[in-house]
């Protein structure tokens, strides 16, 4: 790896762990993005989830009201919008909304999308090849004892900072698999405890996320009956996340919120290894093309995706290479090296990124709780840095101007993507509420 990347202006800011905004200069008009994946792939994932809906309803009765569809609400948060404006003395034009993946059924985080989808896809493959079902069958059949017994010969493994492990662990245990979750040092204790209560084997590592993934992958590869959910490279996870976009379109339509050139949509998503925000962004761009503007948000000590994209080195560089620790209170975002697959797909699509200090995670958390009475976990709160700072940085102000959006800002919609929170136990919520960092 050469040292030329050190000359890129944003790298200096990242190295100093300064909060910053970065605009992606490699973004292209959507028509010229030249992607090798597209809407047909998202439709395929959506169809598969539909086939599994009867099974999901059976295993997770809380999804019955929604016909076995695991989906979250999209809500207006005008009081939070005002609060952010006051906190920063800035203006957030248009309307601010919250996408409550924090409250998704089963896993209580955005990982309920990709994680559960990948487990189900693997389950369908095994069941079809064993002749247990055909795609025309009612998949509720897969919850019968003879199927569970069949699945119990197989193991699912995954490396995680916490939430992916929860999602894969809970979903896999419901199907009947043996499950092993490889947890990095950043994972919170309650997440490990919860998994163990579902009968999941949790292996703890003193090292970071990349090391936990590497060891999990190695152990899984040794066992022919084990399947590894590879967060760093998985197209399945990515497509499971991308389905969110089609569902969001229905929600915006129902709420009469248009998205077009005169009504731009801005979306801010907390980013770890990149799969979840990348998959959602891919889906959103497929639907709205140039009229949706997607920004990721990462902690100042773990801006893995920003570093990979700004240098063009993707998974060939880690935050430790520029002297950062990779450690953050945002456990879901504690990733030092990004997914190379996701970074490359994001190159023509992503508008940019923001980084923020850990202290703000708790400030935003308290603000949302006191204004809207909604609790989301600290990692998810990173999303608010986007709307709060869009018009504060020169970089993003220039983005608005260069894209001819100035006149449309009053009609814009801004979605902070709340990526997790509903499973956080009460005593931990109290602890978060009282956490104040310098
Ligand atoms: C996993 C996670 C993210 C980011 O997803 P990646 O796929 O790792 O980029 C964001 N917020 C929360 C709460 C998460 O658990």
Short mmCIF file of C-alpha atoms and ligand atoms in Angstrom, two decimals:
data_model
loop_
_atom_site.label_atom_id
_atom_site.label_comp_id
_atom_site.label_asym_id
_atom_site.label_seq_id
_atom_site.Cartn_x
_atom_site.Cartn_y
_atom_site.Cartn_z
CA UNK A 1 0.00 0.00 0.00
CA UNK A 2 1.48 3.36 -1.03
CA UNK A 3 1.32 6.44 1.15
CA UNK A 4 -0.26 8.70 -1.51
CA UNK A 5 -3.60 8.53 0.25
CA UNK A 6 -2.21 10.72 3.02
CA UNK A 7 -2.42 13.70 0.65
CA UNK A 8 -6.22 13.42 0.33
CA UNK A 9 -7.60 16.36 2.38
CA UNK A 10 -10.21 14.42 4.35
CA UNK A 11 -7.62 11.89 5.52
CA UNK A 12 -5.93 14.54 7.65
CA UNK A 13 -9.21 15.17 9.47
CA UNK A 14 -9.86 11.46 9.92
CA UNK A 15 -6.36 10.90 11.28
CA UNK A 16 -6.94 13.59 13.89
CA UNK A 17 -10.32 12.04 14.80
CA UNK A 18 -11.96 15.37 13.95
CA UNK A 19 -15.64 15.41 13.06
CA UNK A 20 -16.03 15.98 9.36
CA UNK A 21 -18.21 15.71 6.27
CA UNK A 22 -17.04 14.12 3.03
CA UNK A 23 -18.65 14.30 -0.38
CA UNK A 24 -18.09 11.37 -2.73
CA UNK A 25 -16.51 12.73 -5.95
CA UNK A 26 -16.91 9.38 -7.70
CA UNK A 27 -20.70 9.49 -7.58
CA UNK A 28 -22.28 9.31 -11.05
CA UNK A 29 -25.69 10.14 -12.48
CA UNK A 30 -27.68 7.02 -11.66
CA UNK A 31 -28.26 6.20 -15.34
CA UNK A 32 -24.49 5.89 -15.72
CA UNK A 33 -23.78 3.93 -12.55
CA UNK A 34 -23.15 0.73 -14.51
CA UNK A 35 -24.20 -1.68 -11.76
CA UNK A 36 -24.13 -5.43 -12.34
CA UNK A 37 -26.96 -5.94 -9.81
CA UNK A 38 -30.42 -4.43 -10.12
CA UNK A 39 -34.10 -4.37 -9.29
CA UNK A 40 -34.57 -8.00 -10.40
CA UNK A 41 -32.28 -9.07 -7.54
CA UNK A 42 -34.32 -7.07 -5.02
CA UNK A 43 -37.57 -8.50 -6.41
CA UNK A 44 -36.16 -12.00 -6.02
CA UNK A 45 -35.38 -11.32 -2.35
CA UNK A 46 -38.79 -9.78 -1.78
CA UNK A 47 -40.52 -12.80 -3.35
CA UNK A 48 -38.53 -15.16 -1.14
CA UNK A 49 -39.55 -13.23 1.98
CA UNK A 50 -43.13 -13.49 0.82
CA UNK A 51 -42.85 -17.26 0.44
CA UNK A 52 -41.52 -17.42 3.98
CA UNK A 53 -44.22 -15.18 5.49
CA UNK A 54 -46.37 -18.11 6.74
CA UNK A 55 -43.28 -19.65 8.34
CA UNK A 56 -42.26 -16.34 9.91
CA UNK A 57 -45.77 -15.92 11.35
CA UNK A 58 -45.58 -19.39 12.85
CA UNK A 59 -42.14 -18.96 14.44
CA UNK A 60 -42.63 -15.33 15.45
CA UNK A 61 -46.27 -14.73 16.36
CA UNK A 62 -45.55 -11.03 16.92
CA UNK A 63 -45.38 -10.71 13.10
CA UNK A 64 -48.93 -12.01 12.58
CA UNK A 65 -50.51 -8.57 12.59
CA UNK A 66 -48.29 -7.71 9.64
CA UNK A 67 -48.87 -10.97 7.72
CA UNK A 68 -45.40 -12.30 8.48
CA UNK A 69 -43.71 -9.24 7.04
CA UNK A 70 -40.93 -7.87 9.25
CA UNK A 71 -41.24 -4.12 8.69
CA UNK A 72 -40.92 -0.91 10.68
CA UNK A 73 -42.83 2.34 10.85
CA UNK A 74 -41.84 5.61 9.23
CA UNK A 75 -42.77 8.49 11.56
CA UNK A 76 -42.56 12.28 11.53
CA UNK A 77 -40.41 13.68 14.35
CA UNK A 78 -41.04 17.45 14.25
CA UNK A 79 -40.10 18.03 17.91
CA UNK A 80 -36.75 16.34 17.42
CA UNK A 81 -36.25 18.41 14.28
CA UNK A 82 -36.77 21.60 16.26
CA UNK A 83 -34.53 20.35 19.05
CA UNK A 84 -31.67 19.61 16.61
CA UNK A 85 -32.08 23.06 15.09
CA UNK A 86 -31.80 24.61 18.53
CA UNK A 87 -28.86 22.44 19.57
CA UNK A 88 -26.83 23.64 16.60
CA UNK A 89 -28.39 26.98 15.75
CA UNK A 90 -28.99 25.62 12.25
CA UNK A 91 -31.92 25.14 9.94
CA UNK A 92 -33.23 21.75 8.82
CA UNK A 93 -35.43 22.59 5.86
CA UNK A 94 -38.31 20.29 4.90
CA UNK A 95 -39.50 17.48 7.14
CA UNK A 96 -37.56 15.10 9.35
CA UNK A 97 -38.69 11.50 9.66
CA UNK A 98 -37.47 8.48 11.59
CA UNK A 99 -37.33 5.00 10.02
CA UNK A 100 -37.83 2.80 13.04
CA UNK A 101 -35.76 -0.28 12.23
CA UNK A 102 -34.90 0.03 15.90
CA UNK A 103 -38.28 -1.60 16.45
CA UNK A 104 -38.20 -4.34 13.82
CA UNK A 105 -39.72 -7.60 15.04
CA UNK A 106 -37.52 -10.53 16.06
CA UNK A 107 -34.11 -8.81 16.24
CA UNK A 108 -34.82 -5.18 17.24
CA UNK A 109 -32.39 -3.80 14.68
CA UNK A 110 -31.80 -3.30 10.97
CA UNK A 111 -30.10 -6.72 11.07
CA UNK A 112 -33.58 -8.26 11.13
CA UNK A 113 -33.63 -7.47 7.40
CA UNK A 114 -30.37 -8.89 6.06
CA UNK A 115 -29.67 -11.44 8.76
CA UNK A 116 -33.03 -13.15 8.77
CA UNK A 117 -33.21 -13.03 4.98
CA UNK A 118 -29.89 -14.83 4.62
CA UNK A 119 -30.85 -17.54 7.13
CA UNK A 120 -34.13 -18.08 5.26
CA UNK A 121 -32.43 -18.19 1.88
CA UNK A 122 -30.03 -20.84 3.12
CA UNK A 123 -32.96 -22.72 4.65
CA UNK A 124 -34.84 -22.70 1.36
CA UNK A 125 -31.80 -24.04 -0.50
CA UNK A 126 -31.34 -26.90 1.98
CA UNK A 127 -35.05 -27.71 2.07
CA UNK A 128 -35.44 -27.68 -1.71
CA UNK A 129 -32.45 -29.90 -2.32
CA UNK A 130 -33.59 -32.34 0.37
CA UNK A 131 -37.06 -32.41 -1.19
CA UNK A 132 -38.76 -31.13 1.96
CA UNK A 133 -40.68 -28.45 0.04
CA UNK A 134 -41.28 -27.01 -3.38
CA UNK A 135 -41.50 -23.26 -3.96
CA UNK A 136 -45.27 -23.57 -4.45
CA UNK A 137 -45.78 -25.06 -0.96
CA UNK A 138 -46.94 -23.35 2.19
CA UNK A 139 -43.61 -22.80 3.94
CA UNK A 140 -45.28 -23.05 7.37
CA UNK A 141 -44.53 -26.73 6.84
CA UNK A 142 -40.88 -26.00 7.56
CA UNK A 143 -41.73 -25.43 11.22
CA UNK A 144 -42.88 -29.05 11.65
CA UNK A 145 -40.79 -31.34 13.92
CA UNK A 146 -39.46 -33.48 11.09
CA UNK A 147 -38.06 -30.38 9.33
CA UNK A 148 -36.59 -29.00 12.55
CA UNK A 149 -34.87 -32.31 13.06
CA UNK A 150 -33.44 -32.11 9.54
CA UNK A 151 -32.09 -28.59 10.14
CA UNK A 152 -30.58 -29.57 13.48
CA UNK A 153 -27.80 -31.43 11.64
CA UNK A 154 -26.58 -28.12 10.27
CA UNK A 155 -24.71 -25.25 11.87
CA UNK A 156 -24.84 -21.54 11.13
CA UNK A 157 -21.92 -19.34 12.17
CA UNK A 158 -21.39 -15.60 12.07
CA UNK A 159 -18.95 -12.96 13.32
CA UNK A 160 -20.57 -9.94 14.91
CA UNK A 161 -20.23 -6.84 17.05
CA UNK A 162 -23.61 -7.78 18.52
CA UNK A 163 -26.74 -7.10 16.49
CA UNK A 164 -25.99 -9.32 13.52
CA UNK A 165 -25.30 -12.13 15.97
CA UNK A 166 -28.66 -11.46 17.64
CA UNK A 167 -30.50 -11.54 14.34
CA UNK A 168 -28.78 -14.61 12.91
CA UNK A 169 -28.82 -16.34 16.28
CA UNK A 170 -32.52 -15.85 16.99
CA UNK A 171 -33.59 -16.66 13.41
CA UNK A 172 -31.36 -19.74 13.12
CA UNK A 173 -32.43 -21.09 16.49
CA UNK A 174 -36.06 -20.69 15.39
CA UNK A 175 -35.45 -22.79 12.27
CA UNK A 176 -33.72 -25.44 14.38
CA UNK A 177 -30.05 -24.97 13.46
CA UNK A 178 -27.10 -25.17 15.79
CA UNK A 179 -25.72 -21.64 15.98
CA UNK A 180 -22.31 -20.28 16.85
CA UNK A 181 -21.79 -16.52 17.11
CA UNK A 182 -18.25 -15.14 17.17
CA UNK A 183 -18.41 -11.90 19.14
CA UNK A 184 -15.80 -9.15 18.99
CA UNK A 185 -14.58 -7.40 22.14
CA UNK A 186 -16.94 -4.48 21.40
CA UNK A 187 -20.09 -6.56 21.83
CA UNK A 188 -22.17 -5.54 24.81
CA UNK A 189 -22.67 -8.13 27.55
CA UNK A 190 -26.47 -8.08 27.41
CA UNK A 191 -26.40 -9.10 23.74
CA UNK A 192 -24.26 -12.14 24.59
CA UNK A 193 -26.54 -13.03 27.50
CA UNK A 194 -29.65 -12.76 25.34
CA UNK A 195 -28.17 -15.03 22.67
CA UNK A 196 -27.16 -17.64 25.20
CA UNK A 197 -30.72 -17.62 26.52
CA UNK A 198 -31.81 -18.69 22.99
CA UNK A 199 -29.45 -21.67 23.14
CA UNK A 200 -26.84 -20.02 20.93
CA UNK A 201 -23.12 -20.76 21.49
CA UNK A 202 -21.29 -17.46 21.91
CA UNK A 203 -17.52 -17.40 21.47
CA UNK A 204 -15.92 -14.22 22.78
CA UNK A 205 -12.81 -12.61 21.31
CA UNK A 206 -10.50 -10.10 22.93
CA UNK A 207 -9.86 -8.65 19.48
CA UNK A 208 -11.88 -6.55 17.06
CA UNK A 209 -14.62 -7.39 14.60
CA UNK A 210 -12.37 -8.31 11.65
CA UNK A 211 -10.53 -10.89 13.76
CA UNK A 212 -13.79 -12.42 15.04
CA UNK A 213 -15.05 -12.73 11.47
CA UNK A 214 -11.80 -14.28 10.27
CA UNK A 215 -11.75 -16.93 12.98
CA UNK A 216 -15.46 -17.67 12.58
CA UNK A 217 -15.02 -18.10 8.84
CA UNK A 218 -12.07 -20.46 9.39
CA UNK A 219 -13.92 -22.63 11.90
CA UNK A 220 -17.02 -22.78 9.73
CA UNK A 221 -15.04 -23.71 6.60
CA UNK A 222 -13.62 -26.73 8.46
CA UNK A 223 -17.11 -28.18 8.90
CA UNK A 224 -18.95 -29.26 5.72
CA UNK A 225 -22.31 -28.96 7.51
CA UNK A 226 -21.65 -25.42 8.65
CA UNK A 227 -22.68 -22.25 6.80
CA UNK A 228 -20.91 -18.96 7.44
CA UNK A 229 -22.81 -15.70 7.14
CA UNK A 230 -20.08 -13.46 5.79
CA UNK A 231 -20.90 -9.88 6.71
CA UNK A 232 -17.84 -8.62 4.81
CA UNK A 233 -18.83 -10.14 1.45
CA UNK A 234 -22.40 -11.37 1.52
CA UNK A 235 -24.64 -10.46 -1.41
CA UNK A 236 -27.55 -12.21 0.34
CA UNK A 237 -27.38 -9.95 3.38
CA UNK A 238 -27.13 -6.97 1.06
CA UNK A 239 -30.28 -7.92 -0.88
CA UNK A 240 -32.20 -8.56 2.34
CA UNK A 241 -31.41 -4.98 3.37
CA UNK A 242 -32.26 -3.62 -0.08
CA UNK A 243 -35.89 -4.83 0.17
CA UNK A 244 -36.41 -2.02 2.71
CA UNK A 245 -36.45 0.47 -0.16
CA UNK A 246 -39.55 -0.94 -1.85
CA UNK A 247 -41.40 -0.98 1.44
CA UNK A 248 -40.30 2.58 2.15
CA UNK A 249 -41.72 3.68 -1.18
CA UNK A 250 -45.14 2.34 -0.14
CA UNK A 251 -44.92 4.17 3.15
CA UNK A 252 -43.97 7.49 1.57
CA UNK A 253 -46.76 7.11 -1.00
CA UNK A 254 -49.28 6.46 1.78
CA UNK A 255 -48.10 9.52 3.67
CA UNK A 256 -48.30 11.63 0.51
CA UNK A 257 -44.63 12.48 0.61
CA UNK A 258 -43.46 12.79 -2.99
CA UNK A 259 -39.89 12.11 -4.09
CA UNK A 260 -38.84 13.76 -7.34
CA UNK A 261 -36.53 16.53 -8.58
CA UNK A 262 -38.62 19.19 -6.79
CA UNK A 263 -38.93 17.04 -3.63
CA UNK A 264 -35.52 15.49 -2.92
CA UNK A 265 -35.15 12.75 -0.34
CA UNK A 266 -32.14 12.72 2.00
CA UNK A 267 -31.35 9.56 3.93
CA UNK A 268 -28.80 9.22 6.75
CA UNK A 269 -27.71 5.75 7.85
CA UNK A 270 -25.20 4.69 10.53
CA UNK A 271 -22.47 2.54 8.96
CA UNK A 272 -20.30 -0.27 10.30
CA UNK A 273 -18.92 -2.74 7.79
CA UNK A 274 -21.33 -1.29 5.22
CA UNK A 275 -23.75 -4.11 4.40
CA UNK A 276 -26.86 -2.65 5.99
CA UNK A 277 -26.53 0.98 4.88
CA UNK A 278 -25.13 -0.15 1.53
CA UNK A 279 -28.00 -2.52 0.82
CA UNK A 280 -30.59 0.09 1.78
CA UNK A 281 -28.84 2.73 -0.35
CA UNK A 282 -28.67 0.41 -3.36
CA UNK A 283 -32.42 -0.23 -3.08
CA UNK A 284 -33.24 3.46 -2.66
CA UNK A 285 -31.15 4.44 -5.70
CA UNK A 286 -32.85 1.73 -7.79
CA UNK A 287 -36.18 3.35 -6.98
CA UNK A 288 -35.45 7.07 -6.95
CA UNK A 289 -32.13 7.39 -8.80
CA UNK A 290 -30.78 10.94 -8.65
CA UNK A 291 -33.62 12.21 -6.48
CA UNK A 292 -32.45 10.36 -3.38
CA UNK A 293 -29.29 11.46 -1.60
CA UNK A 294 -27.76 8.90 0.73
CA UNK A 295 -25.22 9.71 3.44
CA UNK A 296 -23.56 7.32 5.88
CA UNK A 297 -22.52 8.30 9.39
CA UNK A 298 -19.56 6.77 11.25
CA UNK A 299 -17.79 7.39 14.60
CA UNK A 300 -14.60 9.49 14.49
CA UNK A 301 -12.56 6.52 15.74
CA UNK A 302 -14.05 4.01 13.27
CA UNK A 303 -14.68 5.71 9.90
CA UNK A 304 -13.90 2.50 8.01
CA UNK A 305 -16.15 2.99 4.99
CA UNK A 306 -15.23 6.66 4.57
CA UNK A 307 -11.53 5.77 4.67
CA UNK A 308 -11.97 2.92 2.19
CA UNK A 309 -13.99 5.02 -0.23
CA UNK A 310 -12.02 8.26 -0.03
CA UNK A 311 -8.74 6.42 -0.64
CA UNK A 312 -10.25 3.99 -3.15
CA UNK A 313 -8.47 1.25 -1.21
CA UNK A 314 -11.72 -0.18 0.26
CA UNK A 315 -10.95 -3.27 2.37
CA UNK A 316 -7.24 -2.74 1.62
CA UNK A 317 -7.00 -0.15 4.42
CA UNK A 318 -8.11 -0.07 8.05
CA UNK A 319 -8.64 2.77 10.51
CA UNK A 320 -5.72 1.41 12.52
CA UNK A 321 -3.49 2.10 9.49
CA UNK A 322 -4.09 5.83 10.05
CA UNK A 323 -3.57 5.63 13.79
CA UNK A 324 -7.18 5.40 14.99
CA UNK A 325 -8.29 2.92 17.65
CA UNK A 326 -11.46 1.62 16.00
CA UNK A 327 -13.01 1.77 19.45
CA UNK A 328 -16.33 3.50 20.01
CA UNK A 329 -19.40 3.50 22.25
CA UNK A 330 -21.35 2.84 19.03
CA UNK A 331 -20.84 -0.94 19.28
CA UNK A 332 -22.78 -1.57 16.07
CA UNK A 333 -20.38 0.66 14.17
CA UNK A 334 -17.13 -0.56 15.75
CA UNK A 335 -15.56 -1.76 12.52
CA UNK A 336 -12.00 -0.96 11.42
CA UNK A 337 -12.04 -2.37 7.91
CA UNK A 338 -15.00 -1.95 5.53
CA UNK A 339 -16.59 -4.47 3.19
CA UNK A 340 -14.76 -4.23 -0.14
CA UNK A 341 -17.80 -5.51 -1.99
CA UNK A 342 -20.08 -2.83 -0.55
CA UNK A 343 -17.55 -0.01 -0.98
CA UNK A 344 -17.20 -0.73 -4.68
CA UNK A 345 -20.98 -0.87 -5.23
CA UNK A 346 -21.30 2.44 -3.32
CA UNK A 347 -18.70 4.25 -5.42
CA UNK A 348 -21.15 5.58 -8.06
CA UNK A 349 -24.13 5.82 -5.65
CA UNK A 350 -23.24 7.29 -2.28
CA UNK A 351 -23.51 11.06 -1.81
CA UNK A 352 -21.15 11.27 1.15
CA UNK A 353 -20.52 10.70 4.81
CA UNK A 354 -20.43 12.40 8.18
CA UNK A 355 -18.34 11.42 11.19
CA UNK A 356 -19.27 12.20 14.79
CA UNK A 357 -17.85 12.00 18.32
CA UNK A 358 -19.20 9.39 20.72
CA UNK A 359 -20.40 12.05 23.15
CA UNK A 360 -23.11 13.07 20.70
CA UNK A 361 -24.60 9.58 20.51
CA UNK A 362 -25.90 9.97 24.04
CA UNK A 363 -26.93 13.59 23.55
CA UNK A 364 -29.03 12.62 20.52
CA UNK A 365 -30.42 9.63 22.40
CA UNK A 366 -31.62 11.83 25.28
CA UNK A 367 -32.96 14.43 22.87
CA UNK A 368 -35.08 11.89 20.97
CA UNK A 369 -36.34 10.42 24.20
CA UNK A 370 -37.32 13.74 25.72
CA UNK A 371 -38.86 15.25 22.56
CA UNK A 372 -40.57 12.27 20.92
CA UNK A 373 -40.48 9.63 23.68
CA UNK A 374 -38.70 7.17 21.38
CA UNK A 375 -35.74 5.13 22.59
CA UNK A 376 -33.08 3.99 20.12
CA UNK A 377 -29.61 2.64 20.95
CA UNK A 378 -26.48 4.83 20.85
CA UNK A 379 -25.17 3.40 17.54
CA UNK A 380 -28.44 4.25 15.83
CA UNK A 381 -28.33 7.85 17.10
CA UNK A 382 -25.39 8.53 14.78
CA UNK A 383 -28.00 9.06 12.05
CA UNK A 384 -28.98 12.47 13.50
CA UNK A 385 -25.58 13.93 12.72
CA UNK A 386 -26.68 14.03 9.06
CA UNK A 387 -29.72 16.32 9.23
CA UNK A 388 -28.11 18.34 12.03
CA UNK A 389 -25.01 19.10 9.98
CA UNK A 390 -26.07 18.99 6.32
CA UNK A 391 -26.17 22.78 6.09
CA UNK A 392 -23.32 23.35 8.53
CA UNK A 393 -20.37 21.98 6.54
CA UNK A 394 -18.95 23.75 3.48
CA UNK A 395 -18.60 20.37 1.74
CA UNK A 396 -22.26 19.44 2.00
CA UNK A 397 -23.46 22.99 1.33
CA UNK A 398 -21.48 22.85 -1.92
CA UNK A 399 -23.08 19.48 -2.70
CA UNK A 400 -26.53 21.03 -2.43
CA UNK A 401 -25.55 23.91 -4.66
CA UNK A 402 -23.78 21.79 -7.27
CA UNK A 403 -26.73 19.45 -7.53
CA UNK A 404 -29.13 22.34 -8.03
CA UNK A 405 -31.03 21.53 -4.85
CA UNK A 406 -31.10 24.94 -3.15
CA UNK A 407 -34.57 25.81 -4.41
CA UNK A 408 -35.96 22.41 -3.47
CA UNK A 409 -34.77 22.21 0.12
CA UNK A 410 -38.01 23.58 1.58
CA UNK A 411 -39.81 20.63 -0.04
CA UNK A 412 -37.25 18.03 0.96
CA UNK A 413 -37.71 15.05 3.28
CA UNK A 414 -34.95 13.79 5.57
CA UNK A 415 -34.96 10.28 6.98
CA UNK A 416 -32.77 9.41 9.96
CA UNK A 417 -32.49 5.62 9.81
CA UNK A 418 -32.82 4.33 13.38
CA UNK A 419 -30.87 1.08 13.14
CA UNK A 420 -31.45 -0.54 16.54
CA UNK A 421 -32.76 -0.33 20.08
CA UNK A 422 -35.96 -2.12 21.04
CA UNK A 423 -34.22 -5.14 22.61
CA UNK A 424 -32.05 -3.04 24.94
CA UNK A 425 -32.96 -4.10 28.51
CA UNK A 426 -34.38 -1.48 30.86
CA UNK A 427 -31.36 -1.31 33.19
CA UNK A 428 -29.05 -0.73 30.22
CA UNK A 429 -31.34 2.04 28.96
CA UNK A 430 -30.99 3.72 32.35
CA UNK A 431 -27.22 3.40 32.12
CA UNK A 432 -27.22 4.98 28.63
CA UNK A 433 -29.48 7.80 29.79
CA UNK A 434 -26.94 8.68 32.46
CA UNK A 435 -23.86 8.38 30.27
CA UNK A 436 -22.18 11.72 29.65
CA UNK A 437 -18.86 11.78 27.81
CA UNK A 438 -16.48 14.74 27.52
C1 LIG B 1 -24.95 -3.28 12.20
C2 LIG B 1 -25.44 -1.97 12.59
C3 LIG B 1 -25.25 -0.84 11.77
C4 LIG B 1 -24.46 -0.84 10.50
O1 LIG B 1 -24.57 -1.95 9.66
P1 LIG B 1 -23.31 -2.48 8.87
O2 LIG B 1 -23.86 -3.52 7.98
O3 LIG B 1 -22.36 -3.06 9.88
O4 LIG B 1 -22.71 -1.32 8.19
C5 LIG B 1 -25.79 0.34 12.21
N1 LIG B 1 -26.45 0.44 13.38
C6 LIG B 1 -26.66 -0.62 14.17
C7 LIG B 1 -27.43 -0.44 15.44
C8 LIG B 1 -26.16 -1.86 13.81
O5 LIG B 1 -26.36 -2.90 14.61
#
